[in-house]
XYZ file of C-alpha atoms in Angstrom:
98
model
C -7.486 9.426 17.816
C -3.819 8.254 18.318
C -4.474 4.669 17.860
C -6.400 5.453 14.655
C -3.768 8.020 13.611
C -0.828 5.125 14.067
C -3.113 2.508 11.982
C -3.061 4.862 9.169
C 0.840 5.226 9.576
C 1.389 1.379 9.382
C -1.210 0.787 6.179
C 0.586 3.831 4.387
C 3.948 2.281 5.019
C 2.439 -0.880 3.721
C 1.284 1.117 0.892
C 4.655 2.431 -0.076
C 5.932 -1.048 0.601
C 3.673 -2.481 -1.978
C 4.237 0.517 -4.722
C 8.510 0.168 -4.236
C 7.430 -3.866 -5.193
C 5.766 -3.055 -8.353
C 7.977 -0.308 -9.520
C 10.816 -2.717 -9.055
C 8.909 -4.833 -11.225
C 9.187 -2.666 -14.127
C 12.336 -1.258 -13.716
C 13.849 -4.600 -12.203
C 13.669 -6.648 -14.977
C 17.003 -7.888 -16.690
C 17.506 -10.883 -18.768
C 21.573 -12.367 -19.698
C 21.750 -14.412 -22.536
C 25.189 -15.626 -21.118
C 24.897 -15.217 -17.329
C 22.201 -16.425 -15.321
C 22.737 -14.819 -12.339
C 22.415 -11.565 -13.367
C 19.132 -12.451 -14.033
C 15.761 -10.153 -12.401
C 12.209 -11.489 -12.267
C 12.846 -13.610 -14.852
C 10.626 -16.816 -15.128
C 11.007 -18.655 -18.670
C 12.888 -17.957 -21.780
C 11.273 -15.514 -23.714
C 11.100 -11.845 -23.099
C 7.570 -11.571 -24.214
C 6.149 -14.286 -21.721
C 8.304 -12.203 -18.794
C 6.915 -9.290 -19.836
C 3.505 -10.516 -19.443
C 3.929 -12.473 -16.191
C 6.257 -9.383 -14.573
C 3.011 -7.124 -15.976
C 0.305 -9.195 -13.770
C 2.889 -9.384 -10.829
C 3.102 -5.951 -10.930
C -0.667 -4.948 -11.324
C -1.090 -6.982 -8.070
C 1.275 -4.964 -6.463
C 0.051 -1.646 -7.477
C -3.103 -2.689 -5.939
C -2.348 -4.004 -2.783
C -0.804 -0.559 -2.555
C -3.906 1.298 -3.454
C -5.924 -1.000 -0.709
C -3.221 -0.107 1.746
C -3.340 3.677 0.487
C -7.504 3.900 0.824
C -7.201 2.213 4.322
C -5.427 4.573 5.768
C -7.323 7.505 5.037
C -10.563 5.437 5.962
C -8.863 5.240 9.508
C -8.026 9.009 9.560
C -11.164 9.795 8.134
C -13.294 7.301 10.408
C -10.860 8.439 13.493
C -11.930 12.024 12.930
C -15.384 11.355 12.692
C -15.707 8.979 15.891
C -13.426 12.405 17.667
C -15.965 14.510 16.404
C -19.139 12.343 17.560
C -17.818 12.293 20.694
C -17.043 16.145 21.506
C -20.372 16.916 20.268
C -21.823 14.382 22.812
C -19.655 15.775 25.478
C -21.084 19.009 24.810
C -24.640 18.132 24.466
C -24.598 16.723 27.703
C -22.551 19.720 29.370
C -25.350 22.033 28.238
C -28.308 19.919 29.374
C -26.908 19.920 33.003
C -26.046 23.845 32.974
């Protein structure tokens, strides 16, 4: 169970990993007229076309995080129900020899 326990660690930090990118996204964005290196996830001129590019950027991000999120508890879940396979088989057999 510990093995499937620290998978589900490392895909939800992957998950938050992935949500902090999109957010960032959102809130990130800043376009200067007069200096260029202020500028955040900016790609061409126009705010619009940002907007738009920043929006599918994001939407990837938010679900890669999802995946991430759903993985996880598919390894808790599928580490709980491998656990629980097993004691029952462990128990079976005790009661067959007694």
């Amino acid at each position: 169970m510990k093995k499937w326990l620290i998978w589900a660690i490392i895909f939800y930090v992957h998950a938050l990993f992935f949500l902090y990118k999109g957010i960032d996204r959102v809130e990130g964005y800043n376009m200067n007229e007069y200096a260029s290196s202020l500028n955040q996830h900016v790609f061409v001129g126009g705010d619009a076309y940002n907007y738009i590019i920043n929006a599918n950027i994001q939407t990837a991000f938010f679900v890669m995080a999802g995946a991430f999120f759903i993985a996880g508890t598919m390894m808790i879940i599928g580490g709980s129900i491998i656990k629980t396979i097993k004691e029952v088989k462990e128990e079976s057999t005790v009661k067959v020899v007694a």
